[in-house]
mmCIF file of C-alpha atoms and ligand atoms in Angstrom:
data_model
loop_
_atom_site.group_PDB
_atom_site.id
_atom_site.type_symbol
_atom_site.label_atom_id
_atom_site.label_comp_id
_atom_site.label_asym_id
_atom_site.label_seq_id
_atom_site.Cartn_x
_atom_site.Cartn_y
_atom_site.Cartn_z
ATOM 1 C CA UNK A 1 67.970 13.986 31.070
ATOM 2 C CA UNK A 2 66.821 10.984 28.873
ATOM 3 C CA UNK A 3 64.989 12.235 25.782
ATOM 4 C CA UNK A 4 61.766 10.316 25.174
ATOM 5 C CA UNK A 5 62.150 8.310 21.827
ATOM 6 C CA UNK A 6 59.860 9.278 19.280
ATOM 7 C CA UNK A 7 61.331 7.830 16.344
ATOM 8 C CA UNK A 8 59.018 5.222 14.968
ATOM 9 C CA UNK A 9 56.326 7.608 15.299
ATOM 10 C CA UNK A 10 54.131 7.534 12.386
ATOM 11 C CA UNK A 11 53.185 11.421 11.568
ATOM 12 C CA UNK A 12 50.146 13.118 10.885
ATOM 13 C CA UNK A 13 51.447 16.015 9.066
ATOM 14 C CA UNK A 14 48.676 18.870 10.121
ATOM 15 C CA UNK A 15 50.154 21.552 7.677
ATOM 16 C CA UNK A 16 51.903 21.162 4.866
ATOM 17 C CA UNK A 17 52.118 22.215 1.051
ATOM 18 C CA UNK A 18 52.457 20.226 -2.355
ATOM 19 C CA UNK A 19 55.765 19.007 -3.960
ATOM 20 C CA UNK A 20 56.947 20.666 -7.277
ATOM 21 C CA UNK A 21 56.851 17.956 -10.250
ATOM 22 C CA UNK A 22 60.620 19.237 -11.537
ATOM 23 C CA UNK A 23 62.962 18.735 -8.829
ATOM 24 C CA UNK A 24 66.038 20.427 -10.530
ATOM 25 C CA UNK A 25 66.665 23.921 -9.577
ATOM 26 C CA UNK A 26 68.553 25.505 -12.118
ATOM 27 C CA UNK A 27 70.980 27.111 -10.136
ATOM 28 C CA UNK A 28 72.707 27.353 -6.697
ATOM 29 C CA UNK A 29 70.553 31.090 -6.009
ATOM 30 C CA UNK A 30 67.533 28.535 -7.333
ATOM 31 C CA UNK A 31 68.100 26.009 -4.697
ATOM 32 C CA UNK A 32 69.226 28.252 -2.409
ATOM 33 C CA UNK A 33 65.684 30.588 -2.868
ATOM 34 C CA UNK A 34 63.625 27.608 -1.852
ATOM 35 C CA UNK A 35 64.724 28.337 1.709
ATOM 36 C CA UNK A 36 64.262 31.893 2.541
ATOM 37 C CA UNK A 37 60.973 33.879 2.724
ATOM 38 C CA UNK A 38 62.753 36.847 1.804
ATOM 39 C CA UNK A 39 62.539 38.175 -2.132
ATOM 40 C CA UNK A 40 65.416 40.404 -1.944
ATOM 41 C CA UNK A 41 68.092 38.692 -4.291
ATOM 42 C CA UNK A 42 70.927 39.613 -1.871
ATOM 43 C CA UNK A 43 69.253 37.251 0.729
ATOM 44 C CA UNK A 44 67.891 34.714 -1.693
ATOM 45 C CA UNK A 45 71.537 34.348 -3.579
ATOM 46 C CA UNK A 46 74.064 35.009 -0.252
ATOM 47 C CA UNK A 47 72.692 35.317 2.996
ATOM 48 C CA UNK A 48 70.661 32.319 3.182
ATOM 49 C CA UNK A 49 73.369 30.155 2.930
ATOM 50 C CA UNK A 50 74.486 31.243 6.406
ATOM 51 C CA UNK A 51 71.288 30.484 8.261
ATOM 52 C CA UNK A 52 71.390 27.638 11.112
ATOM 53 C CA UNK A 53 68.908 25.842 9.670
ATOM 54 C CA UNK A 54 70.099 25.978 6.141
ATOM 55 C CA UNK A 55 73.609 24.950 7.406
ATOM 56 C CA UNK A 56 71.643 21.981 9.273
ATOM 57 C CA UNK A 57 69.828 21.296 6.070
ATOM 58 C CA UNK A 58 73.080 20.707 4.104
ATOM 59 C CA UNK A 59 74.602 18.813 7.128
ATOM 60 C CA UNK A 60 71.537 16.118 7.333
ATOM 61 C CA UNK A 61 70.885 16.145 3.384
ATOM 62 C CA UNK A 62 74.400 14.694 3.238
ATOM 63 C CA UNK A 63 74.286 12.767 5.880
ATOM 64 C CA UNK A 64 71.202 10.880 4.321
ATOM 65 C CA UNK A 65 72.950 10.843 0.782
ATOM 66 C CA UNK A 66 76.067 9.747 2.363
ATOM 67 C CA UNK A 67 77.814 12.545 0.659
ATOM 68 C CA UNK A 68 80.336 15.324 1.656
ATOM 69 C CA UNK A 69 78.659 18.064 3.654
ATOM 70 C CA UNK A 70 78.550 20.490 0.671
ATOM 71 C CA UNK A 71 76.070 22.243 -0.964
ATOM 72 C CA UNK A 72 77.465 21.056 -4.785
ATOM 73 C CA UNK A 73 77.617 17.383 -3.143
ATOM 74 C CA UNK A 74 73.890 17.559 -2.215
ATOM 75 C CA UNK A 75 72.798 19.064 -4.841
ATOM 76 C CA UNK A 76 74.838 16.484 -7.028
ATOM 77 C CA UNK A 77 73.863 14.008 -5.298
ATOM 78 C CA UNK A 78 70.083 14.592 -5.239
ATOM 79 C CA UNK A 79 70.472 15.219 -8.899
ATOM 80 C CA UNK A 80 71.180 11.682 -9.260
ATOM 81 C CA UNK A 81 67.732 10.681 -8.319
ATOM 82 C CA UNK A 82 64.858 11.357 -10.837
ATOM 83 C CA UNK A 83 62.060 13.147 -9.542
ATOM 84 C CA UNK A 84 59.745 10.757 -8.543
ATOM 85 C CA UNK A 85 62.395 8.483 -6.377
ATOM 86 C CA UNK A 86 64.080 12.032 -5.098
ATOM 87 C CA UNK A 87 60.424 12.509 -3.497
ATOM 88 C CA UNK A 88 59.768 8.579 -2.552
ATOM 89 C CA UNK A 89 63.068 8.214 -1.161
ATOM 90 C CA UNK A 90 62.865 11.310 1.615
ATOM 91 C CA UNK A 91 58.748 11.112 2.292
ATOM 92 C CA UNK A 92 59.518 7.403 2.850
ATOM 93 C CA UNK A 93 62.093 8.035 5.391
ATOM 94 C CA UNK A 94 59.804 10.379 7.077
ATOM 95 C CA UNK A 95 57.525 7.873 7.909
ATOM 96 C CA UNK A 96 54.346 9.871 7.506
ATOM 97 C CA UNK A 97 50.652 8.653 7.966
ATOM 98 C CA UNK A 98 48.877 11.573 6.314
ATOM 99 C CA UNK A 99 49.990 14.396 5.054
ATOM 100 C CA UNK A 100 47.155 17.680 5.525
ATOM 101 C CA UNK A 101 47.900 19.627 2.185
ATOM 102 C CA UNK A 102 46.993 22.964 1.926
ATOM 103 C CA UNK A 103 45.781 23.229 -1.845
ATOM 104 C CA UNK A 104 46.258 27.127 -2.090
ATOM 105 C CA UNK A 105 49.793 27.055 -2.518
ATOM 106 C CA UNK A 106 51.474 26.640 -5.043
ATOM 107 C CA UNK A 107 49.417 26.928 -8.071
ATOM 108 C CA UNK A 108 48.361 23.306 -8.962
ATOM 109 C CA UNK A 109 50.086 23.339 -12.325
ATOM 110 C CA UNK A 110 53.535 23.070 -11.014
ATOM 111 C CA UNK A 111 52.805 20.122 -8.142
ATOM 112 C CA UNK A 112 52.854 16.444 -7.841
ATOM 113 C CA UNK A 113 49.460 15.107 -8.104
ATOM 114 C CA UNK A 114 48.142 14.142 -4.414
ATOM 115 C CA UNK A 115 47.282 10.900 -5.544
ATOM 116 C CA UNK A 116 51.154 10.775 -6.758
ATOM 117 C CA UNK A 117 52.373 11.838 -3.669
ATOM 118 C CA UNK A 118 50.204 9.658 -1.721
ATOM 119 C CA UNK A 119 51.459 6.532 -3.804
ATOM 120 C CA UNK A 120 55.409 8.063 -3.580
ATOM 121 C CA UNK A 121 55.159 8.315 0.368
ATOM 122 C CA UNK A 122 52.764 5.658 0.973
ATOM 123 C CA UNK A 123 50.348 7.674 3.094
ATOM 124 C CA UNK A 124 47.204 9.326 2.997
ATOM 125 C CA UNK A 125 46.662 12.944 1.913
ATOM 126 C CA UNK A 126 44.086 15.013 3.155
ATOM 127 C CA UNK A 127 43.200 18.445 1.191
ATOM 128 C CA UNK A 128 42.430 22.097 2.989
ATOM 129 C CA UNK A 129 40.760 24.369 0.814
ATOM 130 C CA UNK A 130 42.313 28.069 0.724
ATOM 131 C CA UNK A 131 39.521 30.277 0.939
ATOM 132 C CA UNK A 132 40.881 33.583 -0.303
ATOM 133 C CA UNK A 133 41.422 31.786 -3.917
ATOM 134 C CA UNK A 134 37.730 30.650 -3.732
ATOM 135 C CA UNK A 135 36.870 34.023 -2.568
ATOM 136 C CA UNK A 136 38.439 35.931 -5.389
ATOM 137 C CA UNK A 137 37.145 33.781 -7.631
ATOM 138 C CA UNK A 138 33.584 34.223 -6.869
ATOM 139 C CA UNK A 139 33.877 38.351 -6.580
ATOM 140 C CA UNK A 140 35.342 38.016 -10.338
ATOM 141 C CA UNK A 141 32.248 35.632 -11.666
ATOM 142 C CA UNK A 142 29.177 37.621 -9.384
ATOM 143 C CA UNK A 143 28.134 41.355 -10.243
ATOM 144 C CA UNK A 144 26.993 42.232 -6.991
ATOM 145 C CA UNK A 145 28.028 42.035 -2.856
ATOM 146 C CA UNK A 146 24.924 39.702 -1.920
ATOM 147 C CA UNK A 147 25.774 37.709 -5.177
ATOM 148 C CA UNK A 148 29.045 36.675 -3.744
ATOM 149 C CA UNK A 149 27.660 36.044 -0.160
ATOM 150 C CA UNK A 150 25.283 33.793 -1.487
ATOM 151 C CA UNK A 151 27.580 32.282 -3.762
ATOM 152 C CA UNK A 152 30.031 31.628 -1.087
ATOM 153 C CA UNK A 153 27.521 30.173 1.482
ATOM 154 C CA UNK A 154 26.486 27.434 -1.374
ATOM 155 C CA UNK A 155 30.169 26.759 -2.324
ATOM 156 C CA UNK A 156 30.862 26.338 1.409
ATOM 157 C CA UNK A 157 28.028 23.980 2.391
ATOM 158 C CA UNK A 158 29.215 21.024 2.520
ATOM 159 C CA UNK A 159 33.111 21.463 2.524
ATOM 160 C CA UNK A 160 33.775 17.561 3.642
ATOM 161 C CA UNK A 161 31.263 16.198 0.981
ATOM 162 C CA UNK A 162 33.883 18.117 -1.883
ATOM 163 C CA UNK A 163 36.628 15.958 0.270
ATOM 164 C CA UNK A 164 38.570 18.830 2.412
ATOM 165 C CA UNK A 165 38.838 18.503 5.576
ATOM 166 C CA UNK A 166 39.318 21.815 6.734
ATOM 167 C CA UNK A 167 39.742 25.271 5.547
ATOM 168 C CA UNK A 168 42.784 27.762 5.585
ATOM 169 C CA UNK A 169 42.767 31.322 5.654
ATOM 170 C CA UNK A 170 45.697 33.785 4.712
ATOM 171 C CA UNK A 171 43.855 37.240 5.875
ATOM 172 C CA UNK A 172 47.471 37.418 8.276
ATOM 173 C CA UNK A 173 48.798 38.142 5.107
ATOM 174 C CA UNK A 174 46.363 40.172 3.510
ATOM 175 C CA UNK A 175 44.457 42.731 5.700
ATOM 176 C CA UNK A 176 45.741 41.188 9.357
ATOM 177 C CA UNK A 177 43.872 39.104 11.821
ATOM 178 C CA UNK A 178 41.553 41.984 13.856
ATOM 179 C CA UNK A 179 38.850 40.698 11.980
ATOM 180 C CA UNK A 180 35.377 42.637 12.561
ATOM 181 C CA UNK A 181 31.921 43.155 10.716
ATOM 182 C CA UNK A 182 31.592 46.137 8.909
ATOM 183 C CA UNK A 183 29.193 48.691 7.970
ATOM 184 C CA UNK A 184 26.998 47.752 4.452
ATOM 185 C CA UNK A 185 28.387 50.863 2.868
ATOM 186 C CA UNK A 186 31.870 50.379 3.300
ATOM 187 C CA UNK A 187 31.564 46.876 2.524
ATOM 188 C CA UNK A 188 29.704 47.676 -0.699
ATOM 189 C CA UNK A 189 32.561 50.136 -1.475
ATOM 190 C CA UNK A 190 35.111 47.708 -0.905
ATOM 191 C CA UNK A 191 33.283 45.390 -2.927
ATOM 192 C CA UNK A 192 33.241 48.126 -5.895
ATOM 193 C CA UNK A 193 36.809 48.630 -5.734
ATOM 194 C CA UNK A 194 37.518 44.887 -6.338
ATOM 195 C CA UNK A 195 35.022 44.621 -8.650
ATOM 196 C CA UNK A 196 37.187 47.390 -10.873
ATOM 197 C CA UNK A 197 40.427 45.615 -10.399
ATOM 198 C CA UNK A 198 38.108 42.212 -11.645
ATOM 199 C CA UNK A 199 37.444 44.599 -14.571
ATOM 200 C CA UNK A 200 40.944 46.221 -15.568
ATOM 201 C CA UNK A 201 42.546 42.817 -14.972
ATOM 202 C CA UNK A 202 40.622 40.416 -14.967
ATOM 203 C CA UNK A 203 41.345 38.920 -11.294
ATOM 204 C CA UNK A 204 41.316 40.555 -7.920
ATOM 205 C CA UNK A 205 44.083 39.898 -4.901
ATOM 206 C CA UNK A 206 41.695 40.222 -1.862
ATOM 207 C CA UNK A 207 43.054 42.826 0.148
ATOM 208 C CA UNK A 208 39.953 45.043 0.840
ATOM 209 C CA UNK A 209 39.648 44.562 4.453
ATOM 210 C CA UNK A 210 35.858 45.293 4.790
ATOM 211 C CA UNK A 211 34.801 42.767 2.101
ATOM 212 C CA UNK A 212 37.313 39.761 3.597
ATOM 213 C CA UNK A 213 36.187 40.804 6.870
ATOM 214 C CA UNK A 214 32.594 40.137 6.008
ATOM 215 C CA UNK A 215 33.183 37.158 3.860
ATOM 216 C CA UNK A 216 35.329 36.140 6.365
ATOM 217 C CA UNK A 217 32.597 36.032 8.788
ATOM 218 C CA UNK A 218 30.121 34.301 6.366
ATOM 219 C CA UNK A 219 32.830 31.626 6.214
ATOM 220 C CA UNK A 220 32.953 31.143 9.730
ATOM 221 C CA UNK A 221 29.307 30.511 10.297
ATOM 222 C CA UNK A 222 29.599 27.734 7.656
ATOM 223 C CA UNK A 223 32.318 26.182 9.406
ATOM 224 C CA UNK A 224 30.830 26.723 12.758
ATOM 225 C CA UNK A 225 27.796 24.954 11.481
ATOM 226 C CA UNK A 226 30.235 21.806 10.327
ATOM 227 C CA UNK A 227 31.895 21.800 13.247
ATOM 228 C CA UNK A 228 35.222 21.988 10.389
ATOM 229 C CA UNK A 229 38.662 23.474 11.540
ATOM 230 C CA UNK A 230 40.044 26.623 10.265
ATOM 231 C CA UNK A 231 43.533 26.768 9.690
ATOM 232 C CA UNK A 232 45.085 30.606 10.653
ATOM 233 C CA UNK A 233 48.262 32.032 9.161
ATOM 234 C CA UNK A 234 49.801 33.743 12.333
ATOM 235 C CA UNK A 235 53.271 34.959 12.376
ATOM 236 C CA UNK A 236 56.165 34.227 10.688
ATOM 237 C CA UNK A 237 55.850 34.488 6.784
ATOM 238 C CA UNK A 238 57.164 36.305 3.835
ATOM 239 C CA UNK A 239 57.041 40.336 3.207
ATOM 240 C CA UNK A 240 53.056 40.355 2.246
ATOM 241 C CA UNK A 241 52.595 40.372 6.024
ATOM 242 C CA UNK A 242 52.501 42.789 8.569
ATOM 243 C CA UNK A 243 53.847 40.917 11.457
ATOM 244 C CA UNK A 244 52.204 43.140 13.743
ATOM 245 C CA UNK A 245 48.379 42.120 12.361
ATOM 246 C CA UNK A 246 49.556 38.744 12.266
ATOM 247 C CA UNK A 247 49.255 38.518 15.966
ATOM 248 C CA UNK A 248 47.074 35.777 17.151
ATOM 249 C CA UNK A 249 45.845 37.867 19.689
ATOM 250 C CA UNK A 250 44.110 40.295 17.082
ATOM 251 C CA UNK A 251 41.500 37.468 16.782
ATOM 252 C CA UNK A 252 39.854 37.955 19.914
ATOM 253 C CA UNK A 253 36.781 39.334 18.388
ATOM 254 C CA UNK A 254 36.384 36.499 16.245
ATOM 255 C CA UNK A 255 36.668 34.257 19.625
ATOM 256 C CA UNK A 256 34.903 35.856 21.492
ATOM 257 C CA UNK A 257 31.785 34.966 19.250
ATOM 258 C CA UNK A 258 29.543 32.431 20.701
ATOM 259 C CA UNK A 259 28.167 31.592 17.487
ATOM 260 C CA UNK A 260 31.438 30.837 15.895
ATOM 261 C CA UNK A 261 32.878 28.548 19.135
ATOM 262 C CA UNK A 262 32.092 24.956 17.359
ATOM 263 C CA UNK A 263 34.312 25.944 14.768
ATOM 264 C CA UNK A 264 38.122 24.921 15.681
ATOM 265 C CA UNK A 265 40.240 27.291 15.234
ATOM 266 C CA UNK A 266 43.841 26.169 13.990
ATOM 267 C CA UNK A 267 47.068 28.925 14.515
ATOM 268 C CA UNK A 268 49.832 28.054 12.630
ATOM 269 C CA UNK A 269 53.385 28.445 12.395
ATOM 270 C CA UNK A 270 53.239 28.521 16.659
ATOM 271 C CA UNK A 271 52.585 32.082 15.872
ATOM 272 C CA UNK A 272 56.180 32.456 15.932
ATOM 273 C CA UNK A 273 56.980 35.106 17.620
ATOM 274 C CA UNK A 274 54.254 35.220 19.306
ATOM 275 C CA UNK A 275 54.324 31.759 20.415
ATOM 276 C CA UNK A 276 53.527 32.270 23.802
ATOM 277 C CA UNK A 277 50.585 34.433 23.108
ATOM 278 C CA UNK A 278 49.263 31.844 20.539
ATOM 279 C CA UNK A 279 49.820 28.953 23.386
ATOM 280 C CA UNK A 280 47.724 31.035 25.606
ATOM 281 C CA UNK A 281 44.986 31.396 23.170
ATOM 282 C CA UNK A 282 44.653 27.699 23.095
ATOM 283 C CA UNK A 283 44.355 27.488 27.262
ATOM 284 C CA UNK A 284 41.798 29.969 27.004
ATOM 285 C CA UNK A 285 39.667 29.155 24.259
ATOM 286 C CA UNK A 286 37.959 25.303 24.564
ATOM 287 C CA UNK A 287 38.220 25.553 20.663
ATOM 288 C CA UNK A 288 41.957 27.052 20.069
ATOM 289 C CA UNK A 289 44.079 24.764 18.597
ATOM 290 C CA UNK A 290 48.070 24.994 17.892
ATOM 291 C CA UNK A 291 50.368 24.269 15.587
ATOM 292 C CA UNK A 292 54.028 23.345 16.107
ATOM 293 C CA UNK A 293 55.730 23.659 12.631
ATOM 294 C CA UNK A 294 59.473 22.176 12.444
ATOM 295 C CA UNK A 295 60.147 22.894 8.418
ATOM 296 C CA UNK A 296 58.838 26.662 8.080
ATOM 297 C CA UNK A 297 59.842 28.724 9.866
ATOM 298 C CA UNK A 298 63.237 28.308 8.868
ATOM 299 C CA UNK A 299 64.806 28.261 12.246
ATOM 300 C CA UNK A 300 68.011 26.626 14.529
ATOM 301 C CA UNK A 301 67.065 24.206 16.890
ATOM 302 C CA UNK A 302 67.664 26.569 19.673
ATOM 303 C CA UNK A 303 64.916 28.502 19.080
ATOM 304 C CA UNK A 304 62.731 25.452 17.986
ATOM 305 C CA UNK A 305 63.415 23.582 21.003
ATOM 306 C CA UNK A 306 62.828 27.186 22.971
ATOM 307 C CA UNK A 307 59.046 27.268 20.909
ATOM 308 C CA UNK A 308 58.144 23.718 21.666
ATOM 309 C CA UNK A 309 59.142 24.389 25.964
ATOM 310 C CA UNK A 310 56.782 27.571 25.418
ATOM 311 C CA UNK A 311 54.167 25.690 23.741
ATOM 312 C CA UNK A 312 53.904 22.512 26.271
ATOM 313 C CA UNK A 313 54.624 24.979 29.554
ATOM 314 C CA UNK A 314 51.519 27.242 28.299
ATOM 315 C CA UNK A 315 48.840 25.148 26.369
ATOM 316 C CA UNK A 316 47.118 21.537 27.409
ATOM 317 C CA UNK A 317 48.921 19.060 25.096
ATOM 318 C CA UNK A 318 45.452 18.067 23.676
ATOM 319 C CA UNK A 319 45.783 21.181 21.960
ATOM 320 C CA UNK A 320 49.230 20.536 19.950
ATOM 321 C CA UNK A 321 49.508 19.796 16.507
ATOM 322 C CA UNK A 322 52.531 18.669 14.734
ATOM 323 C CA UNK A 323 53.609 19.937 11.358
ATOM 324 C CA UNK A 324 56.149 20.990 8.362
ATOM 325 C CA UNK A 325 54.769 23.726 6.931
ATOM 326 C CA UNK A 326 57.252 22.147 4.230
ATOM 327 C CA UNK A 327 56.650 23.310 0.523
ATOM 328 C CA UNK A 328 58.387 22.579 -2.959
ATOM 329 C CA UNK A 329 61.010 20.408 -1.757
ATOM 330 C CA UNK A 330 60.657 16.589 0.029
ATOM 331 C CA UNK A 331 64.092 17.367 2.375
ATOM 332 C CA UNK A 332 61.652 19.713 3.754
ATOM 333 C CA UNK A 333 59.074 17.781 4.786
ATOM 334 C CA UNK A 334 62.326 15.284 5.822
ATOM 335 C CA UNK A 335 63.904 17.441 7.754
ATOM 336 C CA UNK A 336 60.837 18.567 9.845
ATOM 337 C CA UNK A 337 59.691 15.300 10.243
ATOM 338 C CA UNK A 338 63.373 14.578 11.731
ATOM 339 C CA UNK A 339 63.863 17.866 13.499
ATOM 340 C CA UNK A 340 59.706 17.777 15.079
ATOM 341 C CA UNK A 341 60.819 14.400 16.660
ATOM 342 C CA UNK A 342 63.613 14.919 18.607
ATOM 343 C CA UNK A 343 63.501 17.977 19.356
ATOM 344 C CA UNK A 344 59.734 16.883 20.794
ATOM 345 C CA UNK A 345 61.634 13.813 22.226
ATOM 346 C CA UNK A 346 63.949 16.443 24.378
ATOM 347 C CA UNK A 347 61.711 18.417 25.487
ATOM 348 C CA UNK A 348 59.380 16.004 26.591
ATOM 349 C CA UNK A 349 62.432 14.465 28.204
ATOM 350 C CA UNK A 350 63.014 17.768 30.212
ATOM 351 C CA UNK A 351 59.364 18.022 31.242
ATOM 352 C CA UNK A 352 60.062 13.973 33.023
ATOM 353 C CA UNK A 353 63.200 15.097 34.732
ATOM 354 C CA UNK A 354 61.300 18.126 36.183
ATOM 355 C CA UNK A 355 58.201 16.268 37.400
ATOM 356 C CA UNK A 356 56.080 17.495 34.823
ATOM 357 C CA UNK A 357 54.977 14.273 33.282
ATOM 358 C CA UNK A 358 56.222 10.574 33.774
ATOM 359 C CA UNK A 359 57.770 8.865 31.348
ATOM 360 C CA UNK A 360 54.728 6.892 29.707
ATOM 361 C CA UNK A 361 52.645 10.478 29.972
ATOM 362 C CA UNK A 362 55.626 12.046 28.037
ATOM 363 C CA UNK A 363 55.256 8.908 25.430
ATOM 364 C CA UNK A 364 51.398 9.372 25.127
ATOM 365 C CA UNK A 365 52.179 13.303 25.021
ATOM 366 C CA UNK A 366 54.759 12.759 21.860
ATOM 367 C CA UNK A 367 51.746 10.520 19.908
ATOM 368 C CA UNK A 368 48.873 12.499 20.857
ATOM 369 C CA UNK A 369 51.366 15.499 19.147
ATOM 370 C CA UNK A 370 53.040 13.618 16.289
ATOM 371 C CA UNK A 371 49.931 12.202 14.859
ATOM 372 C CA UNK A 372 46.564 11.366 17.533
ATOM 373 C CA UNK A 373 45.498 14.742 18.308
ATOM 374 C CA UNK A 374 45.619 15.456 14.347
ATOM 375 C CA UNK A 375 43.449 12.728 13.741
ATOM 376 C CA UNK A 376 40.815 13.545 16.219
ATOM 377 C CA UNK A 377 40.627 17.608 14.972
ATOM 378 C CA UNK A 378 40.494 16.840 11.906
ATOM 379 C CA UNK A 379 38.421 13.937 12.180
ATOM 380 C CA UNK A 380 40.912 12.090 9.152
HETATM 381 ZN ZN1 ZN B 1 51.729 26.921 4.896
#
């Protein structure tokens, strides 16, 4: 089998997150932390460490630095760089196009400007707007349920004209995917019980499933009506969510809406584990799309390479997205940018030596992934 060189392939990053300004953790459990979704210490200070892909991570770091394959010689040697070169130097040798940033995480404070990060990489960035944040923010400034609706349809209106490009939702991770319209009275009591936790502290964490349901459902309309993408958490994450609602299949009512088919729907993360049921979703649905993310989740290549077979045996490639999911860090979006190639580059090798494709369909295949189909979805 001859892998399919993908190399010099310019990426169009379709998920990713900001990079922290400091780049100096202040410990070994610090750096270590940045690479687990898990808060329990034990797993954040020891177990970590013993992961495939964090074991690959210190092999490749130090292979770029040139340093010995230890975590104190990486972390020594990246300390060498100051922050802004650290980021240049790794986003450079990514070789990425545009990077698709989802603004809702991490709080803005703590990040690289995108401008910054645009001029450190020397590509474009294109902003998603999280709209849980915008949600909560608009139950804490509006008194009453239709307030917020309304308030939510203006601030949605024109989501391209504010300069996003698509939207992201989290509701995997909040109240789980089986999205469905409510009745007005449990809405409105949903809607009261947020309002008190607006009142006692000031904010609200949107986890009231009948009022992110319906707002849900008002967002979808506006970006049905802008023909904009939706982004989907689905699968693999950290503790907040039930992996069981994070099923992409629990979205089938939301699908199954006429009304709502001009809005692309984006699931992330390949829905790992439910990667094969995501990949069907997207052969099923005209407007399904799916995303093949190399950084997070934090996996060996095994089980990467295993994803990305699933993915191109189930779903039309038209329909595959490549991305990082990387956050915090630039050997993240690195080492996804490295990993997404080759391991894309194998596989589409293996689907040549089986009769699947021929070589210059497995070529156009690994561009349409790496970068084209991006472009076209999100039209950036
Ligand atoms: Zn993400």
């Amino acid at each position: 089998m001859t892998p399919i060189d993908l190399s010099s392939i310019p990426l169009a990053d379709n998920h990713c997150h900001g990079i922290y300004q400091t780049q100096r953790p202040g410990d070994l459990t610090a750096w270590r932390q940045l690479f687990t979704e898990s808060t329990d210490p034990g797993m954040r200070s020891t177990h970590v460490a013993t992961t495939l892909f964090y074991r690959r991570l210190i092999h490749e770091v130090a292979a770029f630095f040139e340093c010995e394959p230890t975590e104190e010689a990486v972390l020594a040697a990246r300390q060498q760089h100051d922050d802004h070169s650290l980021i240049r130097k790794f986003l450079r040798a990514a070789n990425i196009d545009v990077l698709f940033i989802d603004k809702g995480y991490p709080p803005p404070e703590l990040l690289v400007s995108d401008a910054m990060v645009s001029n450190l990489a020397n590509c474009r960035v294109a902003p998603m707007l999280r709209v849980e944040l915008l949600m909560q923010r608009l139950i804490a400034e509006n008194g009453t349920l239709s307030a917020v609706v309304e308030a939510l349809r203006a601030a949605l209106n024109d989501v391209r004209g504010q300069g996003y490009v698509a939207l992201k939702s989290i509701v995997a991770y909040r109240t789980g995917l089986n999205i469905r319209a409510w009745d007005i009275d449990d809405v409105e009591e949903a809607f009261a019980v947020a309002r008190r936790e607006v009142e006692i502290g000031g904010s609200v964490q949107l986890s009231h499933k009948p009022l992110l349901d319906t707002l849900l459902l008002v967002t979808f309309a506006e970006a049905a009506r802008q023909e904009l993408p939706v982004q989907f958490h689905t699968g693999y994450g950290d503790t907040d969510a039930d992996m069981l609602l994070a099923n992409p299949l629990h979205l089938r009512a939301v699908l199954e809406r006429r009304e709502y088919r001009a809005m692309p729907v984006v699931l992330l993360h390949e829905s790992y584990p439910y990667t094969r049921q995501g990949a069907y979703l997207a052969t099923v649905y005209e407007n399904v799309y799916f995303d093949l993310s190399y950084g997070i989740p934090y996996l060996g290549c095994h089980e990467m390479v295993d994803f990305t077979r699933a993915a191109f045996s189930v779903a039309p490639i038209s329909k595959l997205l490549y991305s990082s999911d990387a956050v915090g860090v630039p050997e993240l979006h690195w080492i996804s940018a490295m990993d997404g190639r080759r391991i894309l580059g194998q596989v589409l090798g293996e689907c040549v030596a089986n009769g699947d494709l021929s070589t210059t369909e497995a070529e156009q295949a690994g561009v349409a992934v790496l970068h084209d189909n991006a472009m076209r979805l999100y039209k950036s």
